Coordinates of C-alpha atoms in Angstrom, one line a residue:
X817 CA 70.0 73.3 -12.3
X818 CA 71.9 73.1 -15.5
X819 CA 73.4 69.1 -13.7
X820 CA 70.1 68.4 -13.8
X821 CA 68.3 69.3 -16.7
X822 CA 71.4 67.5 -18.6
X823 CA 71.0 64.2 -16.4
X824 CA 67.0 64.4 -16.8
X825 CA 67.6 64.9 -20.7
X826 CA 70.5 62.0 -21.0
X827 CA 67.6 60.1 -19.3
X828 CA 64.9 60.7 -22.0
X829 CA 66.7 60.0 -24.7
X830 CA 68.0 56.5 -23.3
X831 CA 64.3 55.9 -23.1
X832 CA 63.3 56.8 -26.5
X833 CA 66.7 55.4 -28.0
X834 CA 66.1 52.1 -26.0
X835 CA 62.3 52.0 -24.5
X836 CA 64.6 49.6 -21.6
X837 CA 65.5 51.0 -17.8
X838 CA 67.9 49.5 -15.8
X839 CA 67.7 50.7 -12.0
X840 CA 71.0 50.3 -9.1
X841 CA 73.6 47.8 -9.3
X842 CA 74.9 45.4 -12.8
X843 CA 72.5 48.6 -14.9
X844 CA 73.9 46.6 -18.3
X845 CA 72.0 43.6 -17.1
X846 CA 68.0 44.0 -18.0
X847 CA 66.0 41.2 -19.5
X848 CA 64.6 41.3 -22.4
X849 CA 60.6 41.2 -21.4
X850 CA 61.4 44.2 -19.3
X851 CA 60.7 47.4 -19.1
X852 CA 62.0 48.9 -15.9
X853 CA 64.6 46.6 -13.9
X854 CA 65.3 47.5 -10.3
X855 CA 68.1 45.6 -8.9
X856 CA 70.1 45.8 -4.8
X857 CA 71.0 44.5 -2.5
X858 CA 71.1 47.2 0.6
X859 CA 67.9 49.5 -1.0
X860 CA 64.2 48.9 -1.3
X861 CA 61.7 50.5 -3.9
X862 CA 59.3 52.4 -2.3
X863 CA 55.9 53.7 -3.6
X864 CA 53.8 56.6 -2.9
X865 CA 52.7 56.0 0.5
X866 CA 48.6 57.3 0.8
X867 CA 46.2 57.2 3.5
X868 CA 42.3 56.3 2.4
X869 CA 41.3 59.4 1.9
X870 CA 44.5 60.7 -0.1
X871 CA 44.1 57.8 -2.3
X872 CA 40.2 58.6 -2.9
X873 CA 41.6 61.8 -4.1
X874 CA 43.9 60.7 -7.2
X875 CA 41.7 62.2 -9.7
X876 CA 41.4 58.7 -12.6
X877 CA 43.7 55.8 -10.9
X878 CA 44.6 52.8 -14.0
X879 CA 43.6 50.0 -13.1
X880 CA 46.8 48.7 -11.4
X881 CA 47.7 51.1 -10.4
X882 CA 49.7 50.7 -6.9
X883 CA 49.9 52.4 -3.4
X884 CA 50.6 51.9 -0.1
X885 CA 47.7 52.4 2.1
X886 CA 49.2 53.7 5.4
X887 CA 45.2 53.5 6.9
X888 CA 45.2 50.4 6.1
X889 CA 48.6 49.0 6.3
X890 CA 48.4 47.0 3.5
X891 CA 49.8 47.3 -0.6
X892 CA 46.8 48.2 -2.6
X893 CA 46.1 47.7 -6.3
X894 CA 43.4 49.3 -7.6
X895 CA 41.3 46.3 -10.1
X896 CA 38.5 48.4 -10.9
X897 CA 38.3 51.4 -14.0
X898 CA 39.7 54.8 -13.2
X899 CA 36.0 55.5 -13.7
X900 CA 35.1 53.0 -10.6
X901 CA 37.9 52.1 -8.6
X902 CA 38.1 49.1 -6.3
X903 CA 41.7 49.4 -4.1
X904 CA 42.4 45.5 -3.0
X905 CA 44.9 44.3 -0.8
X906 CA 46.0 41.4 -2.7
X907 CA 46.9 39.8 1.0
X908 CA 43.6 39.6 2.8
X909 CA 40.0 38.3 3.0
X910 CA 39.3 41.5 0.8
X911 CA 40.9 39.2 -2.0
X912 CA 37.4 37.1 -2.0
X913 CA 35.4 38.7 -5.4
X914 CA 33.1 38.2 -7.5
X915 CA 33.7 39.8 -10.8
X916 CA 31.8 39.5 -14.5
X917 CA 28.2 38.6 -13.4
X918 CA 26.5 37.2 -16.4
X919 CA 23.3 35.3 -17.4
X920 CA 23.3 31.5 -17.4
X921 CA 24.3 29.1 -15.0
X922 CA 27.6 31.2 -14.5
X923 CA 26.8 33.2 -11.9
X924 CA 30.2 35.1 -11.3
X925 CA 34.5 34.7 -11.7
X926 CA 36.3 34.2 -8.2
X927 CA 39.5 36.3 -8.5
X928 CA 42.2 35.0 -5.4
X929 CA 44.8 36.7 -4.2
X930 CA 47.4 35.4 -6.6
X931 CA 44.8 37.4 -9.0
X932 CA 43.5 33.9 -10.7
X933 CA 39.9 34.1 -11.5
X934 CA 37.8 30.6 -11.5
X935 CA 33.9 30.8 -12.4
X936 CA 31.4 29.1 -10.4
X937 CA 27.9 28.1 -11.4
X938 CA 24.3 27.9 -10.2
X939 CA 23.7 24.1 -9.2
X940 CA 20.5 23.0 -11.2
X941 CA 18.3 20.3 -9.3
X942 CA 14.9 19.0 -10.2
X943 CA 12.3 17.2 -9.1
X944 CA 9.8 15.4 -11.5
X945 CA 6.7 14.2 -10.7
X946 CA 6.3 10.5 -12.1
X947 CA 2.9 10.3 -12.0
X948 CA 2.0 6.4 -10.3
X949 CA 3.2 8.4 -6.4
X950 CA 6.8 8.6 -6.6
X951 CA 9.0 11.5 -7.5
X952 CA 12.4 11.1 -9.1
X953 CA 15.0 14.0 -7.8
X954 CA 18.2 14.6 -10.1
X955 CA 21.6 16.5 -7.9
X956 CA 24.0 19.0 -9.7
X957 CA 25.6 15.4 -10.6
X958 CA 22.9 14.4 -12.6
X959 CA 22.4 11.6 -10.0
X960 CA 19.1 10.6 -10.0
X961 CA 17.0 9.2 -7.1
X962 CA 13.4 7.9 -6.8
X963 CA 11.4 8.9 -3.7
X964 CA 8.3 7.5 -3.1
X965 CA 4.8 9.3 -1.3
X966 CA 3.6 6.1 1.0
X967 CA 5.1 7.6 4.1
X968 CA 2.5 8.9 6.5
X969 CA 2.0 12.5 7.5
X970 CA 0.6 13.2 10.4
X971 CA -0.4 17.4 12.0
X972 CA -0.5 18.2 15.7
X973 CA -1.9 21.4 15.9
X974 CA -1.5 23.8 19.3
X975 CA -5.6 25.8 20.1
X976 CA -5.6 29.0 20.4
X977 CA -7.5 27.3 24.1
X978 CA -4.1 25.0 25.0
X979 CA -5.8 22.4 23.5
X980 CA -3.9 20.7 20.4
X981 CA -5.8 19.2 16.8
X982 CA -4.3 16.0 16.0
X983 CA -5.4 15.6 12.1
X984 CA -4.1 11.5 11.5
X985 CA -2.6 10.4 8.0
X986 CA -6.5 9.9 6.5
X987 CA -6.8 14.0 7.3
X988 CA -9.5 13.0 10.3
X989 CA -9.1 16.3 12.6
X990 CA -9.1 14.6 16.9
X991 CA -9.0 17.4 19.2
X992 CA -7.0 16.9 22.7
X993 CA -7.1 18.7 25.9
X994 CA -4.1 18.7 27.5
X995 CA -6.2 19.7 30.7
X996 CA -7.9 16.3 30.8
X997 CA -7.0 14.1 33.8
X998 CA -3.9 12.2 32.6
X999 CA -2.8 8.4 33.9
X1000 CA 0.6 7.1 32.9
X1001 CA 1.9 3.3 33.2
X1002 CA 5.0 2.7 33.6
X1003 CA 7.7 -0.3 33.1
X1004 CA 10.3 -0.5 36.3
X1005 CA 12.0 -3.4 33.7
X1006 CA 11.8 -5.5 36.6
X1007 CA 8.6 -7.5 36.4
X1008 CA 6.7 -5.0 37.4
X1009 CA 4.2 -2.0 36.7
X1010 CA 4.3 1.7 38.3
X1011 CA 0.1 3.3 37.6
X1012 CA 0.2 7.0 38.6
X1013 CA -3.6 7.8 38.4
X1014 CA -4.7 11.4 38.1
X1015 CA -4.4 12.5 42.0
X1016 CA -0.7 11.4 41.7
X1017 CA -0.8 8.7 44.0
X1018 CA 1.6 5.4 42.8
X1019 CA 0.5 1.7 43.0
X1020 CA 2.9 -0.6 41.9
X1021 CA 2.3 -4.8 40.5
X1022 CA 3.5 -7.4 39.4
X1023 CA 3.2 -9.1 35.9
X1024 CA 3.3 -12.1 37.4
X1025 CA 0.4 -12.2 39.6
X1026 CA -2.7 -12.6 38.7
X1027 CA -4.8 -9.6 37.6
X1028 CA -8.3 -8.6 38.2
X1029 CA -9.8 -5.2 38.4
X1030 CA -13.5 -3.8 39.5
X1031 CA -14.2 -1.3 37.8
X1032 CA -16.8 2.0 39.1
X1033 CA -18.9 2.9 36.3
X1034 CA -20.4 5.8 38.5
X1035 CA -24.1 4.9 37.4
X1036 CA -24.1 2.8 40.4
X1037 CA -22.4 0.0 38.5
X1038 CA -19.1 -1.5 38.6
X1039 CA -17.8 -3.8 35.7
X1040 CA -15.1 -6.6 36.7
X1041 CA -12.2 -8.0 34.2
X1042 CA -11.0 -11.2 34.9
X1043 CA -7.6 -12.6 34.6
X1044 CA -8.3 -13.2 31.2
X1045 CA -10.2 -10.5 29.8
X1046 CA -13.4 -11.2 30.3
X1047 CA -15.5 -8.1 31.5
X1048 CA -18.7 -8.6 33.9
X1049 CA -20.6 -5.6 34.5
X1050 CA -22.3 -6.0 38.2
X1051 CA -24.9 -3.9 39.3
X1052 CA -25.0 -3.8 43.4
X1053 CA -29.5 -3.1 42.9
X1054 CA -30.4 -6.3 42.1
X1055 CA -33.1 -6.2 39.4
X1056 CA -36.2 -8.1 39.8
X1057 CA -36.5 -12.2 39.1
X1058 CA -39.9 -13.7 39.7
X1059 CA -41.6 -16.8 40.4
X1060 CA -45.1 -17.7 39.7
X1061 CA -47.2 -20.5 40.1
X1062 CA -48.6 -22.4 37.6
X1063 CA -50.9 -23.9 39.8
X1064 CA -50.3 -27.9 38.4
X1065 CA -46.9 -28.4 40.0
X1066 CA -44.8 -26.8 38.6
X1067 CA -43.4 -23.0 38.7
X1068 CA -42.5 -20.8 35.9
X1069 CA -38.7 -18.4 37.2
X1070 CA -38.5 -15.3 35.2
X1071 CA -34.6 -14.0 35.9
X1072 CA -33.7 -10.6 35.1
X1073 CA -33.4 -11.3 31.4
X1074 CA -36.8 -12.3 31.0
X1075 CA -35.6 -15.8 30.4
X1076 CA -38.2 -18.1 31.7
X1077 CA -37.4 -21.9 33.2
X1078 CA -39.6 -24.3 34.3
X1079 CA -39.3 -25.5 37.8
X1080 CA -41.0 -28.8 39.5
X1081 CA -42.8 -28.2 42.8
X1082 CA -40.7 -31.2 44.3
X1083 CA -37.3 -29.6 43.7
X1084 CA -39.0 -26.0 45.3
X1085 CA -37.2 -26.5 48.5
X1086 CA -35.8 -23.1 49.2
X1087 CA -37.1 -21.6 52.6
X1088 CA -36.5 -17.7 51.9
X1089 CA -35.8 -15.3 54.8
X1090 CA -35.3 -11.9 55.9
X1091 CA -36.3 -10.0 53.4
X1092 CA -37.3 -6.8 53.1
X1093 CA -40.6 -5.8 52.7
X1094 CA -42.2 -4.2 50.0
X1095 CA -40.5 -5.8 47.3
X1096 CA -42.9 -8.8 47.1
X1097 CA -42.6 -10.0 44.4
X1098 CA -45.3 -13.5 44.4
X1099 CA -47.5 -15.7 46.6
X1100 CA -46.1 -19.5 47.2
X1101 CA -48.2 -21.8 48.8
X1102 CA -47.8 -25.3 49.9
X1103 CA -48.9 -28.3 50.2
X1104 CA -50.9 -27.9 53.9
X1105 CA -52.5 -24.6 51.9
X1106 CA -50.0 -22.0 53.6
X1107 CA -49.4 -18.8 51.9
X1108 CA -46.4 -17.2 51.9
X1109 CA -45.0 -13.9 50.7
X1110 CA -42.1 -13.8 48.1
X1111 CA -40.3 -11.0 48.6
X1112 CA -37.0 -9.7 46.5
X1113 CA -33.7 -10.1 47.8
X1114 CA -31.2 -7.0 48.2
X1115 CA -27.8 -7.2 48.3
X1116 CA -25.3 -4.6 48.6
X1117 CA -21.9 -3.9 46.6
X1118 CA -20.0 -1.1 48.5
X1119 CA -16.3 0.0 47.7
X1120 CA -14.0 0.4 50.8
X1121 CA -11.4 2.9 48.5
X1122 CA -8.1 0.4 49.2
X1123 CA -9.1 -2.2 46.6
X1124 CA -11.4 -4.3 48.6
X1125 CA -15.5 -4.3 48.5
X1126 CA -17.7 -4.9 51.3
X1127 CA -20.7 -7.2 49.8
X1128 CA -23.9 -7.3 52.5
X1129 CA -26.2 -10.7 51.0
X1130 CA -29.7 -11.1 51.4
X1131 CA -28.9 -11.9 55.4
X1132 CA -27.0 -8.2 56.1
X1133 CA -24.0 -10.4 56.2
X1134 CA -21.1 -8.6 55.1
X1135 CA -18.1 -10.3 53.4
X1136 CA -15.2 -8.6 52.2
X1137 CA -13.2 -8.9 49.1
X1138 CA -9.9 -8.3 47.7
X1139 CA -9.8 -7.4 43.6
X1140 CA -6.3 -8.4 43.2
X1141 CA -7.7 -12.3 44.2
X1142 CA -8.7 -14.4 41.9
X1143 CA -12.3 -14.2 41.0
X1144 CA -14.6 -16.3 39.3
X1145 CA -17.4 -15.6 37.3
X1146 CA -20.8 -16.6 35.7
X1147 CA -21.9 -14.7 32.7
X1148 CA -25.2 -15.1 31.2
X1149 CA -24.4 -15.4 27.7
X1150 CA -28.0 -13.8 26.6
X1151 CA -28.8 -17.4 24.6
X1152 CA -30.9 -19.3 27.9
X1153 CA -27.2 -20.4 28.6
X1154 CA -24.5 -19.3 31.0
X1155 CA -20.8 -19.3 30.5
X1156 CA -18.4 -20.4 34.6
X1157 CA -15.0 -19.2 34.0
X1158 CA -13.3 -20.8 36.8
X1159 CA -9.6 -18.8 38.4
X1160 CA -7.6 -20.4 36.1
X1161 CA -9.4 -19.2 33.0
X1162 CA -11.2 -22.1 32.5
X1163 CA -15.1 -21.7 30.9
X1164 CA -17.7 -24.0 31.0
X1165 CA -20.8 -23.0 29.4
X1166 CA -24.1 -25.3 30.2
X1167 CA -27.9 -24.4 29.5
X1168 CA -31.0 -23.8 31.6
X1169 CA -32.9 -25.5 29.2
X1170 CA -31.4 -28.9 29.9
X1171 CA -34.3 -31.0 30.7
X1172 CA -34.8 -32.4 34.4
X1173 CA -36.4 -35.5 36.0
X1174 CA -37.2 -35.8 39.4
X1175 CA -37.1 -39.2 42.0
X1176 CA -39.0 -38.3 44.7
X1177 CA -39.0 -40.3 48.5
X1178 CA -42.7 -40.6 49.2
X1179 CA -42.1 -42.3 52.5
X1180 CA -44.1 -45.3 52.3
X1181 CA -41.3 -47.7 50.6
X1182 CA -41.9 -46.1 46.8
X1183 CA -40.6 -43.4 44.5
X1184 CA -42.4 -40.9 42.4
X1185 CA -40.5 -40.4 39.1
X1186 CA -41.2 -37.6 37.0
X1187 CA -40.4 -37.2 33.6
X1188 CA -39.0 -34.2 31.3
X1189 CA -42.5 -33.9 30.0
X1190 CA -44.2 -33.6 33.9
X1191 CA -45.6 -37.4 33.7
X1192 CA -45.3 -39.3 36.8
X1193 CA -44.4 -42.8 37.2
X1194 CA -44.6 -45.0 41.0
X1195 CA -41.7 -47.3 41.5
X1196 CA -41.9 -49.5 44.3
X1197 CA -38.6 -50.5 45.8
X1198 CA -39.8 -53.5 47.4
X1199 CA -39.9 -55.2 44.1
X1200 CA -37.5 -57.1 42.3
X1201 CA -36.1 -55.1 39.7
X1202 CA -34.4 -57.6 37.1

């Protein structure tokens, strides 16, 4: 016991005298900046080995205290305070630590596993309204970018009833019902298109063909679109037209639009037959005094549902035509004129108000010429005209 006390006493005396300790090999060599040095070629320094529970029972561990944690299996250093220790394994991901949080743009300091501290700051960006419809954005580096507000914004909102509300750039809302009939037109990329109707029936057609359409309007009429896009409404149940004897050798024909045309009596040569009773529109009295009832003629247009239609004329004769074939149209312009469109889209306009003259063979070698104003002139064909 006495030798041990003597050794400790000598050691303490040495500490008080030199304040430096060298343990191990070469005890006479110690660096001026060292308090304690250990040197050995075959021995190790073993620091206190504690579990986490044992470590937490240390009363007031100083900042910088070192242990080997048997639970974490790492060397730990207290980087906290005696009252609030913070044990860190420098060689693990726990090295990431934010300390010294301050006010201002600097929000913390990062200490890496080597104890090197790095300050980092909150990124500051600004967005300024320039008052002219544009905004200036300044990023963290102070670089500015001007943004325009000309871009349009649309929204699509799903409603609780399965429909959608589409709001365009001007704020106009349109209700879209996804339960409505949906058709599609697909470009096959070979010059043809495939149209699929609501029932899923697909029809392919070529854009090189002359395409016309005939659409059932659902009210007893049809809309025909020719090759150049001109629309004509067709009513299979024709409207009423009239032919009135003026009593002076002329007749007044009033068409479906109410436009009247004067026709000289000599021009009325068409015999009306096979009409349907009950549609009488006028009486015609010929040169012999015979009275003939004039009935409105009735025609029908029936869809066969295979892309063709059957037209039944006044005599009951049916004609079948395909809507894909080239069709010519005669359009009433509503001003007394008509426009005829041929198969190749060429239009010709003529007026029913054009002047009409008549030259009638009297059967006795003379002719009667009726001018535009209705005056008659007798021409003798046997005379020599120079």
